[in-house]
Backbone as JSON Lines, residues from 0, in Angstrom:
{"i":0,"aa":"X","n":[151.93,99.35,163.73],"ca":[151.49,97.96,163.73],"c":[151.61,97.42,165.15]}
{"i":1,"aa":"X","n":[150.85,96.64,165.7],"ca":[150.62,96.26,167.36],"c":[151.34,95.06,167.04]}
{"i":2,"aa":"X","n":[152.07,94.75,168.5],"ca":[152.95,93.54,168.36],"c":[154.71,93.66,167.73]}
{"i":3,"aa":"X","n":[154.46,94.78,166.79],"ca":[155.93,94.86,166.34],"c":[156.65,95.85,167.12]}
{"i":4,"aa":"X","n":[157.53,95.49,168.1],"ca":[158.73,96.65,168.29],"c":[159.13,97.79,167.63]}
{"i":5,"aa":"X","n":[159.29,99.18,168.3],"ca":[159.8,99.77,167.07],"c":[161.01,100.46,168.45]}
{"i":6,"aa":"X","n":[162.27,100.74,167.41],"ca":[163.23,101.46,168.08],"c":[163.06,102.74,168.48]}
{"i":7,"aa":"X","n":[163.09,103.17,169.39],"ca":[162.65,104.94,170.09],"c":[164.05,105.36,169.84]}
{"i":8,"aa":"X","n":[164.0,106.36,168.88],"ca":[165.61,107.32,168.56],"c":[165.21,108.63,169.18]}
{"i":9,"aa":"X","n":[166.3,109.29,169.02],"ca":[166.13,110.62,169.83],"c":[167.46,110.63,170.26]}
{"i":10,"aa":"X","n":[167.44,111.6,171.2],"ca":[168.77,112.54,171.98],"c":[168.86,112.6,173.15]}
{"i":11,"aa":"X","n":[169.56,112.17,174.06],"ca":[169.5,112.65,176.02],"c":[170.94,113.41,175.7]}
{"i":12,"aa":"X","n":[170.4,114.81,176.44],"ca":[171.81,115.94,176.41],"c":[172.15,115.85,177.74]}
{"i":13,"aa":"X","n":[172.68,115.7,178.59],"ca":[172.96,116.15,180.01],"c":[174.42,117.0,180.04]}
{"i":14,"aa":"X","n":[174.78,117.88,180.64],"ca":[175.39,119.22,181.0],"c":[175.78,119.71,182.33]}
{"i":15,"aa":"X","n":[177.01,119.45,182.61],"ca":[177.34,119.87,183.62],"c":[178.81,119.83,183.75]}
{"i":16,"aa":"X","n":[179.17,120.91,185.26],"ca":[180.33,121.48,184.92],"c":[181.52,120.2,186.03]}
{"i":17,"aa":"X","n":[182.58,120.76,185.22],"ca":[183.83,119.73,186.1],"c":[185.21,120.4,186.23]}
{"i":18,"aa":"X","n":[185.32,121.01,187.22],"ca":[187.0,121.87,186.87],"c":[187.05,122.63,185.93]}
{"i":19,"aa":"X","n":[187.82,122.72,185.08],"ca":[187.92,124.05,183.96],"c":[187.2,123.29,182.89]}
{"i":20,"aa":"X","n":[186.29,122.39,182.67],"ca":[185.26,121.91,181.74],"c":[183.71,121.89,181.41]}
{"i":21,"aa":"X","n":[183.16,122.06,181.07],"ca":[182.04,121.76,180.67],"c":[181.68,120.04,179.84]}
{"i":22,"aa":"X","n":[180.87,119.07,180.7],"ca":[181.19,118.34,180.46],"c":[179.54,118.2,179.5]}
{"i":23,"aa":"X","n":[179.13,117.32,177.73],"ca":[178.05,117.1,177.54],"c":[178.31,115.24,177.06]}
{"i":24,"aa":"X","n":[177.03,115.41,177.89],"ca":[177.27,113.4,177.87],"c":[176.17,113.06,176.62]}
{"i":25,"aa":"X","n":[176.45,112.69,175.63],"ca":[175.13,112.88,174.8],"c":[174.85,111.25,174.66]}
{"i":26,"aa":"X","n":[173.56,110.5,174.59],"ca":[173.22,109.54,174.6],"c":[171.99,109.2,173.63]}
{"i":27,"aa":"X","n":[171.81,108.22,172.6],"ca":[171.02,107.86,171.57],"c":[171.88,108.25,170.36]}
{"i":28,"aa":"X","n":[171.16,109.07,169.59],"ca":[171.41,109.58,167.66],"c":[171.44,110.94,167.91]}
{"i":29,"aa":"X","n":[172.55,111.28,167.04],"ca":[172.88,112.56,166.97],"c":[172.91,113.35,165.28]}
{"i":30,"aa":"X","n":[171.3,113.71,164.96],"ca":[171.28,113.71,163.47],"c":[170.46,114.85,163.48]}
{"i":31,"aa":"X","n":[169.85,115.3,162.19],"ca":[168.9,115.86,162.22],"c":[168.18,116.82,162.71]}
{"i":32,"aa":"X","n":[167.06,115.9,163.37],"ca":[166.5,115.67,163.88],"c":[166.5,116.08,165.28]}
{"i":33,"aa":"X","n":[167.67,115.92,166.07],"ca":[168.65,116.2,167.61],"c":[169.25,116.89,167.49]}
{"i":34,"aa":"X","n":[170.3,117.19,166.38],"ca":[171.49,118.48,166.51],"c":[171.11,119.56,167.52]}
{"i":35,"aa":"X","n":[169.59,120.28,167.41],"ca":[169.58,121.46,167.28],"c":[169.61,121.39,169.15]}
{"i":36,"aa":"X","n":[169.47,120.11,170.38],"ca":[169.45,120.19,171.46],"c":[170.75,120.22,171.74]}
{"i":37,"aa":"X","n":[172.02,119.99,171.33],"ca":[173.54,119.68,171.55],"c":[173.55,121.15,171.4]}
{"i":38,"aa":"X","n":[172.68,122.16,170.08],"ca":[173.45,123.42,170.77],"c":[172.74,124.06,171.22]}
{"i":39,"aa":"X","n":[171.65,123.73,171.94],"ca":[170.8,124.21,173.09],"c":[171.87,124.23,174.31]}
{"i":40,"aa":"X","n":[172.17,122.85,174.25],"ca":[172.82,122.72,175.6],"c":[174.06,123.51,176.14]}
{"i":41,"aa":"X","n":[174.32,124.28,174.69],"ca":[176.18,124.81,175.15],"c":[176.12,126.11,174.79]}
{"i":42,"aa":"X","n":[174.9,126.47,175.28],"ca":[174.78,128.22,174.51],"c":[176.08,129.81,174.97]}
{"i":43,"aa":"X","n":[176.38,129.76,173.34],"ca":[177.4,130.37,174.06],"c":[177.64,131.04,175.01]}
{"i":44,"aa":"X","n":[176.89,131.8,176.1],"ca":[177.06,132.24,177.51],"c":[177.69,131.7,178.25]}
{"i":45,"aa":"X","n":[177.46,130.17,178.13],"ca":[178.17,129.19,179.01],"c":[179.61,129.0,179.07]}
{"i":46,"aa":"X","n":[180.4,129.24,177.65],"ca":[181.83,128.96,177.83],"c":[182.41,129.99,178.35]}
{"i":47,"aa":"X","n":[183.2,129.88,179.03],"ca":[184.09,130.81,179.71],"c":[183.08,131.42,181.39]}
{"i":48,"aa":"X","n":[182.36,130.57,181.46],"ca":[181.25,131.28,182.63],"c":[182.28,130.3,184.15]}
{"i":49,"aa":"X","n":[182.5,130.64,184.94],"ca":[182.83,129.74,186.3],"c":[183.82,129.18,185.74]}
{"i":50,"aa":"X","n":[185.18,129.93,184.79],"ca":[186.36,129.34,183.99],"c":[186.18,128.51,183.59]}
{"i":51,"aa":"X","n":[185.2,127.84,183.11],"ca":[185.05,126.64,182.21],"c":[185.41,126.86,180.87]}
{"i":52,"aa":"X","n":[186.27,126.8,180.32],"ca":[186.85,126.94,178.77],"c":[187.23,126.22,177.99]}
{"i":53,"aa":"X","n":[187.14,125.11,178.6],"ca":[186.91,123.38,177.95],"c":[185.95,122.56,177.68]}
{"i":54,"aa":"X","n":[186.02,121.83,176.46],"ca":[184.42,120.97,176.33],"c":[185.06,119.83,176.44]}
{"i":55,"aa":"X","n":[184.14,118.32,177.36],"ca":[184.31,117.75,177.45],"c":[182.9,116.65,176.55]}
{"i":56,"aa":"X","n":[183.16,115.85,175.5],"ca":[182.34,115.21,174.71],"c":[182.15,113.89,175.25]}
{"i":57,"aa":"X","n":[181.33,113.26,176.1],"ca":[181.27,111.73,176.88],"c":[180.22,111.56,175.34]}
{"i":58,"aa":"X","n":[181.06,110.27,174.85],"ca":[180.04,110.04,173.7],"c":[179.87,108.52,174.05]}
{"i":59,"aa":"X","n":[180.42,108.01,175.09],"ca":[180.09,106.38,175.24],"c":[178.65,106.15,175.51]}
{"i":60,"aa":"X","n":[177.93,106.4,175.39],"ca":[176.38,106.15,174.93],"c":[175.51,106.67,173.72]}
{"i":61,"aa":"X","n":[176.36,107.71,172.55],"ca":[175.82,107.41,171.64],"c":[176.23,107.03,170.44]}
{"i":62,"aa":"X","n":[175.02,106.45,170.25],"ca":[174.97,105.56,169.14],"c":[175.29,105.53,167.33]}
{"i":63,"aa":"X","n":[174.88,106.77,166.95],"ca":[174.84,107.11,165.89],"c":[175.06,108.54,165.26]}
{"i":64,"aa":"X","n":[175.6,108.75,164.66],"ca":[175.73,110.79,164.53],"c":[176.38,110.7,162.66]}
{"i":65,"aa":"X","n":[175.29,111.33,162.12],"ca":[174.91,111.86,160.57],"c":[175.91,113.31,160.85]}
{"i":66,"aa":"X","n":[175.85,113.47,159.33],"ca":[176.71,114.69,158.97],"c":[175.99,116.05,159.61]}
{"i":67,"aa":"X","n":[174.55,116.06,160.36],"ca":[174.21,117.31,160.51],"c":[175.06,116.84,162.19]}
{"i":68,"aa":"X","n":[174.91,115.84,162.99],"ca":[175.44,115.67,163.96],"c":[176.97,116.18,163.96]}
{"i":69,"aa":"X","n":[177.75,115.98,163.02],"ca":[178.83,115.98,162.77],"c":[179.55,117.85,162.84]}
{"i":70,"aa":"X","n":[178.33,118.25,162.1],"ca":[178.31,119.77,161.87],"c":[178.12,120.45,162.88]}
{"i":71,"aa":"X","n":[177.53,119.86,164.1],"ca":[177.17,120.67,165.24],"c":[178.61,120.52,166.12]}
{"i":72,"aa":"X","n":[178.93,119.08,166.08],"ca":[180.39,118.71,166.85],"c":[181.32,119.89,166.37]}
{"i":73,"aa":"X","n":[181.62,120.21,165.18],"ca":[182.97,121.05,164.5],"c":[182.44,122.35,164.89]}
{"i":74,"aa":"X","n":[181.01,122.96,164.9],"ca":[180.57,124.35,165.66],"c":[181.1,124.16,167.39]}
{"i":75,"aa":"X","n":[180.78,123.26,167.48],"ca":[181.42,123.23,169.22],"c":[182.89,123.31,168.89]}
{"i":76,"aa":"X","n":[183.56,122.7,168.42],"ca":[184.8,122.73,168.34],"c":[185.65,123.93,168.0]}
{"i":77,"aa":"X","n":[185.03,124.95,167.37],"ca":[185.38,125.94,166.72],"c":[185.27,126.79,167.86]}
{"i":78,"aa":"X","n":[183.97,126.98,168.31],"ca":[183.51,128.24,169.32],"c":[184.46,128.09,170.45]}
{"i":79,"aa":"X","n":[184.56,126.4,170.87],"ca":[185.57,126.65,172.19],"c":[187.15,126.74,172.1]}
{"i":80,"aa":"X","n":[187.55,126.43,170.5],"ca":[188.86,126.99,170.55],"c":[188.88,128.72,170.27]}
{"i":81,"aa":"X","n":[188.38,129.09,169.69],"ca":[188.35,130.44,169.07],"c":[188.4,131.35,170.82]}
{"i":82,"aa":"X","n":[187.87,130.31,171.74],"ca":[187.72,130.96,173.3],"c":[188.92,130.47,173.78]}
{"i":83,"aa":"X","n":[190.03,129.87,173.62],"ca":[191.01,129.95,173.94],"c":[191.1,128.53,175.09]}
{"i":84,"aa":"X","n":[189.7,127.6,174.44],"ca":[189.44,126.06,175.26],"c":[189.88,124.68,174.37]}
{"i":85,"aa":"X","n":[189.44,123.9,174.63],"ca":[190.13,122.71,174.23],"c":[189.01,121.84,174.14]}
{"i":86,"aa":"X","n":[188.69,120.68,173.63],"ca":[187.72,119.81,173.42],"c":[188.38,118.45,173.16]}
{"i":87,"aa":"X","n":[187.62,117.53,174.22],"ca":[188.31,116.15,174.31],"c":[187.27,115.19,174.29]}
{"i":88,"aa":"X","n":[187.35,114.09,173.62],"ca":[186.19,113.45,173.19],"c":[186.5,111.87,174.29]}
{"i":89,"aa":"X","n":[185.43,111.49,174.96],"ca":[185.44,110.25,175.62],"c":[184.94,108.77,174.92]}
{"i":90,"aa":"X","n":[185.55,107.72,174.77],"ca":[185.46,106.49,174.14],"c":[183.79,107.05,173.55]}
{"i":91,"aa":"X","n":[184.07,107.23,172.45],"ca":[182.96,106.96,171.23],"c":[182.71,105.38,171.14]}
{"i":92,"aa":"X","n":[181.08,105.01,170.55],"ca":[180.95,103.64,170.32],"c":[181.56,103.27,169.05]}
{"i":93,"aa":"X","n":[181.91,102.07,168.9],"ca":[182.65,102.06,166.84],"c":[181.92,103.04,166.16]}
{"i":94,"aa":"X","n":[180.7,102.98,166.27],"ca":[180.14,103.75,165.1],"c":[180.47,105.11,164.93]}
{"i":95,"aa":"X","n":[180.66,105.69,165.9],"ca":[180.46,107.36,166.48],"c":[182.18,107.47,165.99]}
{"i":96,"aa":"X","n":[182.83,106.2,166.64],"ca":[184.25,106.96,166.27],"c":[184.71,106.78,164.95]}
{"i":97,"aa":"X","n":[184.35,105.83,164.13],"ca":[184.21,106.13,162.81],"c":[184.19,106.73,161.88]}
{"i":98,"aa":"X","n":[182.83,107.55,162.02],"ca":[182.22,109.08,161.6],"c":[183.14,110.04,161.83]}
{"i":99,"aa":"X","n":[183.91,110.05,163.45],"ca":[184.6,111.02,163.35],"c":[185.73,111.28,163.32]}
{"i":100,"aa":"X","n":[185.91,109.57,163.38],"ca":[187.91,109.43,162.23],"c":[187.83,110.06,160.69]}
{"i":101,"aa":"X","n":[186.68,109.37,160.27],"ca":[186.55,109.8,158.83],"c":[186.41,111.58,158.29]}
{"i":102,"aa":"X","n":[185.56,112.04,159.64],"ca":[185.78,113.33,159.31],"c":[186.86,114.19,159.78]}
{"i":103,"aa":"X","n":[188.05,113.25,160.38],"ca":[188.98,114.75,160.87],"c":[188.69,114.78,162.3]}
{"i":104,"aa":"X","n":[187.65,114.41,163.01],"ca":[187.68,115.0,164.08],"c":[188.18,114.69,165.27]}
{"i":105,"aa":"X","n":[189.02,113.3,165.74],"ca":[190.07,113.12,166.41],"c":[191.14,113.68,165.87]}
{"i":106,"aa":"X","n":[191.73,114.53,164.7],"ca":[192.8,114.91,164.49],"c":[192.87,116.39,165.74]}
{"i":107,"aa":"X","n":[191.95,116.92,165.77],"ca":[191.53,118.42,166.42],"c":[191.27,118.41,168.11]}
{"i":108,"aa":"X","n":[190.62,116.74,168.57],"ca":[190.63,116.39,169.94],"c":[191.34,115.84,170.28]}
{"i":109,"aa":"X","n":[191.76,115.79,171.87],"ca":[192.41,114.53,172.5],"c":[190.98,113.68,172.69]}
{"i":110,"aa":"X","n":[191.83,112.55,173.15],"ca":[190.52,111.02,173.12],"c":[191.38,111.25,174.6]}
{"i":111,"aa":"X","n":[189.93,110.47,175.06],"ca":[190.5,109.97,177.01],"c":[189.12,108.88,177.05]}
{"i":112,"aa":"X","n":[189.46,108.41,178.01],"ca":[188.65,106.69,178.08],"c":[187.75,107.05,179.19]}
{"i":113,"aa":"X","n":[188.09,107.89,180.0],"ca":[187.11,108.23,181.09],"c":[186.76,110.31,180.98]}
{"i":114,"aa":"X","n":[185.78,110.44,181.45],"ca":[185.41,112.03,182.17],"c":[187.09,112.67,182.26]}
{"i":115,"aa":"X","n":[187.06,111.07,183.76],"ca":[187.79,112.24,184.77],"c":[189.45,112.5,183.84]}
{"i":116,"aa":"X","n":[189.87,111.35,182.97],"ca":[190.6,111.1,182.22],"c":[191.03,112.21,181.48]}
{"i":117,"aa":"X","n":[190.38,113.27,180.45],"ca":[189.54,114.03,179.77],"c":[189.91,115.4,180.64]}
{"i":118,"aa":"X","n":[189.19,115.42,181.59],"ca":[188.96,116.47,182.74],"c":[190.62,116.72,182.99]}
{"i":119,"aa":"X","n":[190.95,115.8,183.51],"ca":[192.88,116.35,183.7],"c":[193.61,116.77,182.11]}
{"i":120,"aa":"X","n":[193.39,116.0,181.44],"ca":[194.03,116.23,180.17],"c":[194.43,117.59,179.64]}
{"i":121,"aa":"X","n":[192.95,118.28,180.04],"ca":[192.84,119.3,179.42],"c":[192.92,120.49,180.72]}
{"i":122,"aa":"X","n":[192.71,120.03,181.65],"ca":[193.61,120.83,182.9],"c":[194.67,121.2,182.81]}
{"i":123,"aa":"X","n":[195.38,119.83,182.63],"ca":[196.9,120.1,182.48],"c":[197.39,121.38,181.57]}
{"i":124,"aa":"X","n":[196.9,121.49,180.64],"ca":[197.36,122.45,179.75],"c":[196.93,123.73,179.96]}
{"i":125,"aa":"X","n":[196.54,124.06,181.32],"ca":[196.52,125.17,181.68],"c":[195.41,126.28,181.33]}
């Protein structure tokens, strides 16, 4: 319909490395629809490549994440502990941290308010 707004959903993955981390900043909805670019972005080759054996989750830009979103987060979570890494999640929006209070999944991460926050956290532990 012309004249009516419509909301553009979708996924921005960006990927890149930080000290012993792999950092993915994901931005928009994380459902469906998107899952399948979150594990584009972290193919397993990548962990443990340039000692990166940590995932770092910057979720302060997205917005929304469904149970298939949810399912891709706990595959990341799994693959990089099973590698002997750690996964730390950055200020989620209410919504995002919600979803993943409700599912368990701050019980399994540290939370940090910044990257670089995040980035030492999980340094520290060697």
């Amino acid at each position: 319909m012309a004249g009516i707004p419509t909301e553009t959903t979708g996924l921005e993955v960006l990927r890149y490395g930080r000290g012993a981390c792999t950092v993915l900043r994901l931005v928009g909805e994380l459902d469906l629809s998107t899952a399948h670019q979150v594990r584009n972005a972290f193919p397993a080759e990548l962990a443990g490549r340039r000692g990166r054996r940590h995932l770092v989750l910057d979720l302060r830009r997205l917005r929304f994440v469904d149970s298939s979103g949810l399912g891709v987060l706990f595959e990341l979570y799994r693959w990089v502990t099973a590698q002997g890494g750690r996964v730390a999640v950055v200020r989620p929006t209410p919504p995002v941290a919600r979803a993943l209070r409700l599912a368990g999944y701050g019980k399994l991460t540290t939370a940090a308010e910044s990257v670089d926050e995040a980035v030492r956290s999980l340094e520290g532990d060697g």
